[in-house]
Amino acid sequence: MPFSSSAVSDSGRRTASSLWRDGDFRRLWVGQTVSQLGEQASLVVLPLLAVLTLNADAGQLGALRAAGQAPILLLSLFVGAWVDRWRTRTVMVLTDAGRALALGAAAVAGLLGRLGLPGLLVVAVAVGALSVFFDMAYQASLVRLVERDQLVRGNSALEGSRSAAQIGGPALGGALVSLLSAPIAVASSAVFFALSFLSIRRMGNRESVPERPAGPSRVWRRIHEGLRFVAGDALLRAVCLASAAFQFFFAAGMTVYLLFLPRDLHLSGTAIGLALAATGPGALLGSLLAARLPGRFGYGTVLVSAAALGDGVFLLVPALHGSPGVTVPALVALNFVFGTFSQLVNVTVMAVRQTVTPYGMQGRAAATINFVGMGMTPLGSLLGGFLAEEWGTQASLLVTAVGMLLSPALMALSPLARLGPRGAHAVDDA
C-alpha cells in the first residue's frame, strides 16, 4: 500500500469522533473558513472593481484574472516540494499575514486616489502567489491530523467551511463594490485574512512533519519525484487530465461570465454577488453528499455523473435574458446546482488523491495536480477575454460551457470511472 499510517506517530492522529473536540482541527477549520471568505470576496471585488470602476475592457479583465492565476502555473511545483518539508501551520500563518498586508496596501492606495489597473495587477499577483502556499499547506495539514480512513469526513468538514465562505464572500464583495468605496471593498478581504492568521496561529505544535533526508535535497529532484509519482499512477493521471480540461474552460467561461452579468444582463454589483454566492449553499450540500454517496454508489459513478451535471448547467446561461427579477433567480438556481455537484467532485477527488499518495509525497502530489490543472487557468482567462472581444459574450459562454464537458468525458474513459464503493482503498489492497 503506497500510504502507510505507521509512518506517522499515533499522537499526531485524530479519529473521526474526536475531530470536533480537537482544538487544532477546530482552529484549522475556523482559519480556513475565514481565509476562504477573504479569498472569495477578493475574487469578486478585484474583477468587478476593474469592470465597474476602472472601465476595463474584455482583454484587460482577462489579463487581470490571468495575473492572479499565473502563480499557480509558476509556483505550484516549487511550493509543493517546500511544503512537504515544513510545518503547515507556519506556512498558513505567514501567507495569511502576507495577503492581509497586500490588500491593506491596496486599500490605502485607493484612499489616496492611486488605485488603478496596474496596482490591481500587482495585488492580484501577490495574493495569487500567497494563496498557492496556503492551499498547498492546508491540504497537506489535514493528512497530518487525521487517519487515512477518515480523510473523506475531514475533507467534507473543511470543504464545508469553504462552502460557507462561498455563501458570504461573493455577496459581501459584490455589495461592498456596489454600495461603498473601492478601498473599503478591497480592505474587507484583508480583514478576513487577518482573522485567519489569528486562528491558525493558535494551533499547537503536535503536527507531525515528514523526516527530512540526511543529505542536501535539491528542489528539482523533489519536484521530479512528485511529477514521476503522479505520472506513474493511472488514477492521478486521470485526475490531472480531467482537472486541466475543466479549469481551462471554466477560467475562460468565468472571464466572459463576469462581463455578461453587468453588461448584457445589466446586473448591479449586489445582484452579481448574490448570484455568485448561490454556489456556497450548493457546495455545502455537495460536501455533505460527498461523505455518503461515494460509499453507497461507488466513487466512479459519483465522479462522472456529478461532473456531467455540474458542468452541464452552464449550457443554460447564454439563454438568459430579461429583467433582473427573472435572471437573478435563474442564476441563483444554476449556481446552486453547479456548486453542489462541483463540490461533490472536489471532495471525492481529494479523498482519492490523498488515499493513494504516500505521507511524505502529499504536498508534491497536490502541487503537481494543481500545476497541471489550475495552471491552465491563466491561459483560459486570456482565451475568455479574446473570445468575448471577437465573438461576443453569448457565443463565448456557449463554447466554453461545451468545453467544460470534456472533463467528465475524460473521467468516464479513465480508471476513475471504475472505482467502486471502497474507492482507492480497493486499489491499494489489490
XYZ file of C-alpha atoms in Angstrom:
430
model
C 0.000 0.000 0.000
C 1.533 3.355 -1.003
C 0.286 5.212 2.051
C 1.236 3.854 5.429
C -0.253 5.280 8.609
C 2.651 3.766 10.520
C 4.849 6.478 9.034
C 3.318 8.927 11.489
C 3.176 8.710 15.258
C -0.196 7.914 16.782
C -0.032 11.066 18.880
C -0.338 13.124 15.715
C -3.553 11.453 14.583
C -7.225 12.075 15.284
C -10.212 9.814 14.990
C -13.410 10.976 13.327
C -15.250 11.034 16.644
C -12.696 13.428 18.121
C -12.328 15.782 15.157
C -14.568 18.484 16.561
C -13.283 18.016 20.118
C -9.728 18.636 18.998
C -8.613 22.249 19.326
C -6.107 22.102 16.471
C -8.665 20.816 13.990
C -11.196 23.438 15.101
C -8.634 26.227 14.699
C -7.659 24.915 11.277
C -11.327 24.790 10.307
C -12.028 28.334 11.530
C -8.871 29.727 9.955
C -9.522 28.056 6.629
C -13.139 29.271 6.644
C -12.351 32.943 7.139
C -9.347 32.728 4.805
C -11.599 31.331 2.093
C -14.134 34.070 2.843
C -11.451 36.675 2.193
C -10.303 34.899 -0.951
C -13.841 34.528 -2.321
C -14.552 38.209 -1.662
C -11.343 39.289 -3.384
C -12.083 37.115 -6.429
C -15.249 39.168 -6.942
C -14.014 42.558 -5.722
C -10.971 42.888 -7.978
C -12.641 41.977 -11.311
C -15.781 43.993 -10.561
C -13.674 46.919 -9.463
C -11.864 46.752 -12.792
C -15.085 46.476 -14.831
C -17.386 48.854 -12.944
C -14.930 51.484 -11.647
C -11.936 51.403 -13.984
C -13.964 50.564 -17.124
C -11.715 47.639 -18.015
C -12.486 46.008 -21.347
C -12.616 42.268 -22.038
C -8.895 41.985 -22.756
C -7.920 43.891 -19.610
C -10.225 41.804 -17.441
C -8.748 38.644 -18.916
C -5.256 39.956 -18.166
C -6.214 40.821 -14.566
C -7.633 37.371 -13.908
C -4.659 35.737 -15.618
C -2.254 37.739 -13.438
C -3.900 36.425 -10.285
C -3.843 32.862 -11.592
C -0.341 32.842 -13.094
C 1.363 31.977 -9.757
C -0.444 28.632 -9.819
C 1.381 27.757 -13.029
C 4.705 29.258 -11.991
C 4.952 28.278 -8.320
C 2.882 25.170 -7.577
C 5.647 22.591 -8.122
C 8.190 24.508 -6.035
C 5.683 25.179 -3.271
C 4.664 21.520 -3.092
C 8.271 20.427 -2.664
C 8.786 23.063 0.007
C 5.582 22.396 1.980
C 6.442 18.701 2.374
C 9.451 19.743 4.475
C 7.909 22.368 6.779
C 5.134 22.732 9.316
C 1.948 23.653 7.510
C 0.867 25.882 10.406
C 3.863 28.153 9.814
C 3.183 28.350 6.075
C -0.504 29.210 6.557
C 0.204 31.882 9.187
C 2.798 33.650 7.035
C 0.671 33.591 3.891
C -2.388 34.943 5.713
C -0.278 37.821 7.029
C 1.106 38.494 3.559
C -2.303 38.579 1.894
C -3.683 40.897 4.574
C -0.767 43.292 4.053
C -1.066 43.225 0.245
C -4.777 44.033 0.259
C -4.324 46.547 3.059
C -1.741 48.374 0.961
C -4.180 48.382 -1.968
C -6.876 49.867 0.269
C -4.534 52.654 1.371
C -3.611 53.348 -2.256
C -7.298 53.570 -3.074
C -7.958 56.027 -0.257
C -5.162 58.194 -1.642
C -6.720 58.035 -5.120
C -3.861 55.994 -6.609
C -5.508 52.597 -7.074
C -5.562 51.857 -10.805
C -5.364 48.834 -13.050
C -1.560 48.459 -12.676
C -1.976 48.431 -8.905
C -4.717 45.822 -9.138
C -2.439 43.648 -11.272
C 0.290 43.793 -8.626
C -2.159 42.951 -5.840
C -3.662 40.096 -7.859
C -0.228 38.556 -8.426
C 0.768 38.891 -4.756
C -2.487 37.447 -3.408
C -2.442 34.685 -6.007
C 1.124 33.672 -5.131
C 0.453 33.579 -1.398
C -2.778 31.646 -1.963
C -0.785 28.891 -3.687
C 1.259 28.474 -0.491
C -1.825 28.489 1.726
C -3.779 25.992 -0.387
C -0.896 23.518 -0.586
C -0.315 23.788 3.164
C -3.895 23.318 4.299
C -4.373 20.272 2.063
C -1.222 18.678 3.499
C -2.198 19.740 7.026
C -5.306 17.558 7.129
C -3.310 14.434 6.243
C -1.061 15.122 9.228
C -4.022 15.433 11.607
C -6.419 12.582 10.793
C -6.310 8.873 9.976
C -6.347 7.877 6.319
C -9.761 6.211 6.545
C -11.215 9.456 7.942
C -9.995 11.688 5.125
C -13.400 11.871 3.434
C -15.008 13.126 6.648
C -12.161 15.533 7.319
C -12.247 16.847 3.762
C -16.027 17.120 3.963
C -15.692 19.327 7.050
C -13.031 21.573 5.520
C -14.761 21.781 2.157
C -17.988 22.546 4.001
C -16.229 25.545 5.515
C -15.168 26.591 2.024
C -18.841 26.359 1.077
C -19.805 28.654 3.938
C -17.221 31.126 2.652
C -18.662 30.872 -0.845
C -22.059 31.852 0.560
C -20.847 35.076 2.153
C -17.745 36.022 0.165
C -19.196 36.847 -3.268
C -22.270 38.543 -1.799
C -20.102 40.629 0.532
C -17.662 41.542 -2.220
C -20.402 42.477 -4.681
C -22.293 44.535 -2.099
C -19.193 46.452 -0.996
C -18.219 47.298 -4.575
C -21.776 48.431 -5.302
C -22.590 50.308 -2.096
C -19.276 51.505 -0.660
C -15.952 52.789 -1.921
C -13.425 50.613 -3.699
C -10.839 50.829 -0.884
C -13.362 49.501 1.643
C -14.251 46.652 -0.693
C -10.572 45.717 -1.005
C -9.977 46.122 2.742
C -12.775 43.667 3.576
C -10.720 40.735 2.307
C -7.673 41.916 4.277
C -9.697 41.754 7.493
C -10.654 38.132 6.910
C -7.067 37.103 6.188
C -6.055 38.775 9.448
C -8.699 36.776 11.338
C -7.460 33.562 9.724
C -3.930 34.472 10.831
C -5.087 34.822 14.438
C -6.944 31.487 14.425
C -4.285 29.315 12.785
C -1.537 30.928 14.851
C -3.173 29.393 17.949
C -2.756 25.847 16.644
C -0.406 23.691 18.700
C 2.845 22.130 17.569
C 1.716 18.491 17.600
C 1.731 18.309 13.809
C 3.948 15.505 12.535
C 6.353 16.543 9.798
C 7.950 14.013 7.409
C 11.602 13.389 8.191
C 13.982 15.412 6.051
C 16.622 13.494 4.085
C 20.045 13.276 5.712
C 21.877 14.930 2.818
C 21.086 18.050 0.827
C 17.848 17.738 -1.117
C 17.735 19.518 -4.440
C 14.371 21.075 -5.081
C 14.404 19.962 -8.722
C 14.899 16.350 -7.652
C 11.979 16.583 -5.247
C 9.804 18.152 -7.943
C 10.803 15.371 -10.337
C 9.847 12.771 -7.741
C 6.396 14.320 -7.453
C 5.918 14.511 -11.222
C 7.073 10.929 -11.682
C 4.788 9.651 -8.922
C 1.678 11.338 -10.331
C 2.527 10.386 -13.927
C 3.047 6.766 -12.864
C -0.335 6.393 -11.179
C -3.279 5.825 -13.536
C -5.806 7.401 -11.156
C -3.775 10.544 -10.588
C -3.022 10.890 -14.309
C -6.750 10.859 -14.974
C -7.342 13.451 -12.250
C -4.715 15.709 -13.865
C -6.208 15.488 -17.351
C -9.802 15.997 -16.198
C -8.776 18.890 -13.954
C -6.820 20.589 -16.730
C -9.764 20.395 -19.134
C -12.201 21.748 -16.562
C -10.021 24.548 -15.221
C -9.035 25.790 -18.679
C -12.588 26.156 -19.963
C -14.003 27.240 -16.586
C -11.485 30.085 -16.356
C -12.378 31.160 -19.892
C -16.080 30.937 -19.094
C -15.794 32.926 -15.837
C -13.984 35.772 -17.600
C -16.864 36.014 -20.072
C -19.408 35.476 -17.281
C -18.130 38.489 -15.311
C -18.658 40.621 -18.429
C -22.015 39.058 -19.340
C -23.654 39.737 -15.967
C -23.123 43.512 -15.678
C -23.086 44.430 -19.376
C -25.580 42.067 -21.043
C -27.923 41.365 -18.128
C -27.370 44.846 -16.575
C -26.976 43.494 -13.043
C -25.618 45.570 -10.182
C -22.646 44.506 -8.066
C -25.011 43.422 -5.300
C -27.083 41.267 -7.662
C -23.935 39.702 -9.124
C -22.643 38.934 -5.636
C -25.968 37.340 -4.709
C -25.985 35.179 -7.839
C -22.399 34.025 -7.344
C -22.973 33.391 -3.640
C -25.524 30.704 -4.519
C -22.628 28.350 -5.219
C -21.966 28.416 -1.469
C -25.137 26.672 -0.230
C -24.821 24.272 -3.156
C -21.221 23.494 -2.236
C -22.250 22.947 1.382
C -24.779 20.374 0.210
C -22.159 18.820 -2.057
C -19.764 18.460 0.885
C -22.430 16.648 2.898
C -23.278 14.363 -0.017
C -19.579 13.553 -0.507
C -19.473 11.926 2.920
C -22.152 9.389 1.881
C -22.730 8.986 -1.854
C -19.321 7.585 -2.964
C -19.506 4.798 -0.391
C -23.026 3.920 -1.477
C -22.981 4.206 -5.264
C -19.258 3.976 -5.986
C -16.638 6.655 -6.397
C -16.529 6.332 -10.181
C -20.275 6.674 -10.672
C -20.420 9.712 -8.415
C -17.439 11.429 -10.051
C -18.615 11.068 -13.652
C -22.307 11.837 -13.062
C -21.668 14.778 -10.720
C -19.130 16.337 -13.111
C -21.509 15.994 -16.058
C -24.446 17.532 -14.172
C -22.443 20.341 -12.593
C -20.664 21.391 -15.777
C -23.719 20.884 -17.961
C -25.782 23.609 -16.257
C -23.575 26.292 -17.820
C -25.077 25.445 -21.198
C -28.202 27.269 -19.999
C -26.510 30.564 -19.077
C -26.287 32.081 -22.619
C -30.061 31.758 -22.992
C -30.782 34.049 -20.030
C -32.343 37.431 -20.773
C -34.893 39.834 -19.353
C -35.213 41.860 -16.161
C -33.181 41.159 -13.001
C -36.370 39.836 -11.405
C -36.169 36.939 -13.870
C -32.450 36.495 -14.443
C -31.217 36.685 -10.833
C -33.395 33.795 -9.527
C -32.379 31.746 -12.573
C -28.703 32.454 -11.936
C -29.110 31.561 -8.265
C -30.638 28.205 -9.214
C -27.945 27.440 -11.804
C -25.111 28.394 -9.481
C -26.627 26.303 -6.685
C -26.667 23.228 -8.925
C -23.130 23.907 -10.105
C -21.918 24.396 -6.542
C -23.488 21.153 -5.360
C -22.053 18.850 -7.986
C -18.682 20.560 -8.420
C -18.068 20.321 -4.674
C -19.107 16.668 -4.689
C -16.444 16.086 -7.339
C -13.820 18.139 -5.463
C -14.169 16.307 -2.154
C -14.300 12.869 -3.784
C -11.241 13.517 -5.960
C -9.289 14.880 -2.998
C -10.048 11.738 -0.966
C -8.864 9.541 -3.851
C -5.655 11.523 -4.211
C -4.857 11.525 -0.514
C -5.537 7.792 -0.220
C -3.158 6.672 -2.976
C -0.398 9.152 -2.075
C 2.378 8.363 0.445
C 2.517 10.588 3.505
C 5.770 12.321 2.567
C 4.574 12.933 -1.001
C 1.267 14.691 -0.191
C 2.438 18.250 -0.846
C 4.209 17.378 -4.086
C 1.306 15.289 -5.397
C -1.154 18.101 -4.649
C 1.211 20.615 -6.236
C 1.664 18.525 -9.378
C -2.087 18.142 -9.856
C -2.541 21.836 -9.067
C 0.165 22.715 -11.593
C -1.392 20.657 -14.387
C -4.993 21.598 -13.600
C -5.086 25.072 -12.096
C -2.013 26.012 -14.113
C -4.284 26.169 -17.147
C -6.415 28.949 -15.638
C -4.332 31.965 -16.757
C -4.396 30.681 -20.325
C -8.126 30.086 -20.042
C -8.728 33.596 -18.707
C -6.825 35.094 -21.631
C -8.830 32.929 -24.036
C -12.087 34.105 -22.431
C -11.154 37.741 -22.927
C -10.198 37.077 -26.549
C -13.408 35.163 -27.307
C -15.591 37.835 -25.716
C -13.970 40.526 -27.864
C -14.156 38.520 -31.101
C -17.413 36.529 -30.779
C -19.442 38.340 -28.130
C -20.409 37.083 -24.697
C -23.277 34.706 -25.541
C -21.410 32.691 -28.177
C -18.314 32.615 -25.978
C -20.292 31.333 -22.990
C -21.726 28.516 -25.086
C -18.308 27.474 -26.434
C -16.701 27.427 -23.001
C -19.643 25.518 -21.485
C -19.285 22.801 -24.127
C -15.553 22.698 -23.454
C -16.156 22.082 -19.734
C -17.933 18.831 -20.593
C -14.602 17.434 -21.780
C -13.740 16.882 -18.097
C -16.458 14.311 -17.276
C -15.819 12.667 -20.654
C -12.155 12.142 -19.740
C -13.164 10.741 -16.343
C -15.619 8.335 -17.939
C -12.845 6.940 -20.152
C -10.350 6.575 -17.279
C -9.823 4.159 -14.356
C -11.587 6.718 -12.130
C -14.917 5.606 -13.595
C -14.312 2.036 -12.387
C -13.768 2.899 -8.717
C -16.370 1.182 -6.544
C -17.734 1.971 -3.061
C -14.333 1.335 -1.452
C -12.700 3.844 -3.776
C -8.916 3.871 -3.923
C -8.688 1.582 -0.860
C -9.618 -1.303 -3.156
C -6.750 -0.335 -5.469
C -4.332 -0.299 -2.539
C -5.400 -3.772 -1.422
C -5.297 -5.273 -4.920
